[in-house]
PDB file of C-alpha atoms in Angstrom:
ATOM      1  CA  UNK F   1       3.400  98.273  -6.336  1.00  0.00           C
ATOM      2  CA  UNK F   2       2.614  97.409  -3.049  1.00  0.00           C
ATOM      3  CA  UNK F   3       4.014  93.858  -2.053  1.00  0.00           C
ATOM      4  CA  UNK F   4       2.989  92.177   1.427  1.00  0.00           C
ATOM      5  CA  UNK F   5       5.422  89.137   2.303  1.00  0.00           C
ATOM      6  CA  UNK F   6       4.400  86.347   5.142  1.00  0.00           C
ATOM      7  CA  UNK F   7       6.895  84.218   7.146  1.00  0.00           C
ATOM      8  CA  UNK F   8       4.463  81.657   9.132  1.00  0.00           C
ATOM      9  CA  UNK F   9       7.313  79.348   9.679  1.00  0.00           C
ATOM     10  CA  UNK F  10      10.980  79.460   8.031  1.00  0.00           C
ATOM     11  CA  UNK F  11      12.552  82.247   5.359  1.00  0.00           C
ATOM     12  CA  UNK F  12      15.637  80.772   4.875  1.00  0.00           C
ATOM     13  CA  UNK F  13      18.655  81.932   2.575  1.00  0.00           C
ATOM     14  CA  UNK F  14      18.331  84.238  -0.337  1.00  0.00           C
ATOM     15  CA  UNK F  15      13.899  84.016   0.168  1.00  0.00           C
ATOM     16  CA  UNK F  16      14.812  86.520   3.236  1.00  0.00           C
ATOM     17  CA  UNK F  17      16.349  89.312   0.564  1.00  0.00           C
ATOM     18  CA  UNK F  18      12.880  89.352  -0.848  1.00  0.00           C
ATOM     19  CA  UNK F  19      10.951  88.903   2.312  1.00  0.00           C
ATOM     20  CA  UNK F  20      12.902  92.133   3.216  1.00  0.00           C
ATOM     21  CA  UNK F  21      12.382  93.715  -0.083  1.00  0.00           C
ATOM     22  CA  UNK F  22       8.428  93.684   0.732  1.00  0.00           C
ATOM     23  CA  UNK F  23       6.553  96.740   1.300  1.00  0.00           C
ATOM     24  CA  UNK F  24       4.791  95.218   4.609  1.00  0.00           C
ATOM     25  CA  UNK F  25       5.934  91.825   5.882  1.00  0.00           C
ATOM     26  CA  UNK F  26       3.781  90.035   8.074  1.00  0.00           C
ATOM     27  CA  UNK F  27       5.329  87.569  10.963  1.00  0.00           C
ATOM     28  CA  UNK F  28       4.087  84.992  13.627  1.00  0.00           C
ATOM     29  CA  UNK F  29       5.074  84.875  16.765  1.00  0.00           C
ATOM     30  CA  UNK F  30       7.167  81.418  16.333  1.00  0.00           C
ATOM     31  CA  UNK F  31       8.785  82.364  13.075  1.00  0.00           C
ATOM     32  CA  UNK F  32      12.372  82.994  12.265  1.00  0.00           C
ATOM     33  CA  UNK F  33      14.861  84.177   9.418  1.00  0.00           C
ATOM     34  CA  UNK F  34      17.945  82.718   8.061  1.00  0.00           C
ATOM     35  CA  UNK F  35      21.189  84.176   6.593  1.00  0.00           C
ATOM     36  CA  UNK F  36      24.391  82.733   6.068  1.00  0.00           C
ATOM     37  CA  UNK F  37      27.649  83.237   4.643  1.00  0.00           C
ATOM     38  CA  UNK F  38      28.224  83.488   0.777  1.00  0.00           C
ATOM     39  CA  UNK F  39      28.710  79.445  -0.350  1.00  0.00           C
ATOM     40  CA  UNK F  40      30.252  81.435  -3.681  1.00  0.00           C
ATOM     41  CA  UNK F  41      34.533  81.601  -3.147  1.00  0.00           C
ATOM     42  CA  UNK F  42      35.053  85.350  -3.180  1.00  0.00           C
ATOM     43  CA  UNK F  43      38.841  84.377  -2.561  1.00  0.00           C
ATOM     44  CA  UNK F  44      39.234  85.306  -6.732  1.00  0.00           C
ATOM     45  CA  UNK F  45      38.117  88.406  -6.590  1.00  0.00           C
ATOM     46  CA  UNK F  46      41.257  90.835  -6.583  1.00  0.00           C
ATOM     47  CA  UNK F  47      42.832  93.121  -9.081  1.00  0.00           C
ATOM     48  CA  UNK F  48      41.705  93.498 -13.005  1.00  0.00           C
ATOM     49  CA  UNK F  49      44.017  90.890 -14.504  1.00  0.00           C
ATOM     50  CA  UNK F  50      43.326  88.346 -12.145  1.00  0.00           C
ATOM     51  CA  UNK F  51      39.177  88.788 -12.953  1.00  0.00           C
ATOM     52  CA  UNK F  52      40.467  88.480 -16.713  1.00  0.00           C
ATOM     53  CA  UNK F  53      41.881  85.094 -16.197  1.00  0.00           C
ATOM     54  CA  UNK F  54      38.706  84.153 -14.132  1.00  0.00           C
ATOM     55  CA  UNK F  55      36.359  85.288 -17.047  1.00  0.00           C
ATOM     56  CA  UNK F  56      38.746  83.849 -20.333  1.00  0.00           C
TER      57      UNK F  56
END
């Protein structure tokens, strides 16, 4: 499947994954991409048991 993405403006946040994702992406001149840290705490991610007490 051949997928053609367009940023005329903004692609902001998780839309620039996809925008990247397409087979042929198509810019202007003035346009710009955002990324940014993870909002999602990754300070619980650790060892097995502590991921079991997250999930129970």
């Amino acid at each position: 499947m051949n997928i053609a993405a367009y940023n005329s403006g903004y692609v902001a946040s998780s839309a620039t994954i996809a925008y990247l994702g397409a087979n042929k992406r198509i810019v202007s001149a003035d346009a710009a991409l955002m990324i940014h840290e993870t909002t999602v705490g990754t300070s619980n991610v650790g060892n097995a048991a502590k991921l079991k007490v997250i999930a129970d």
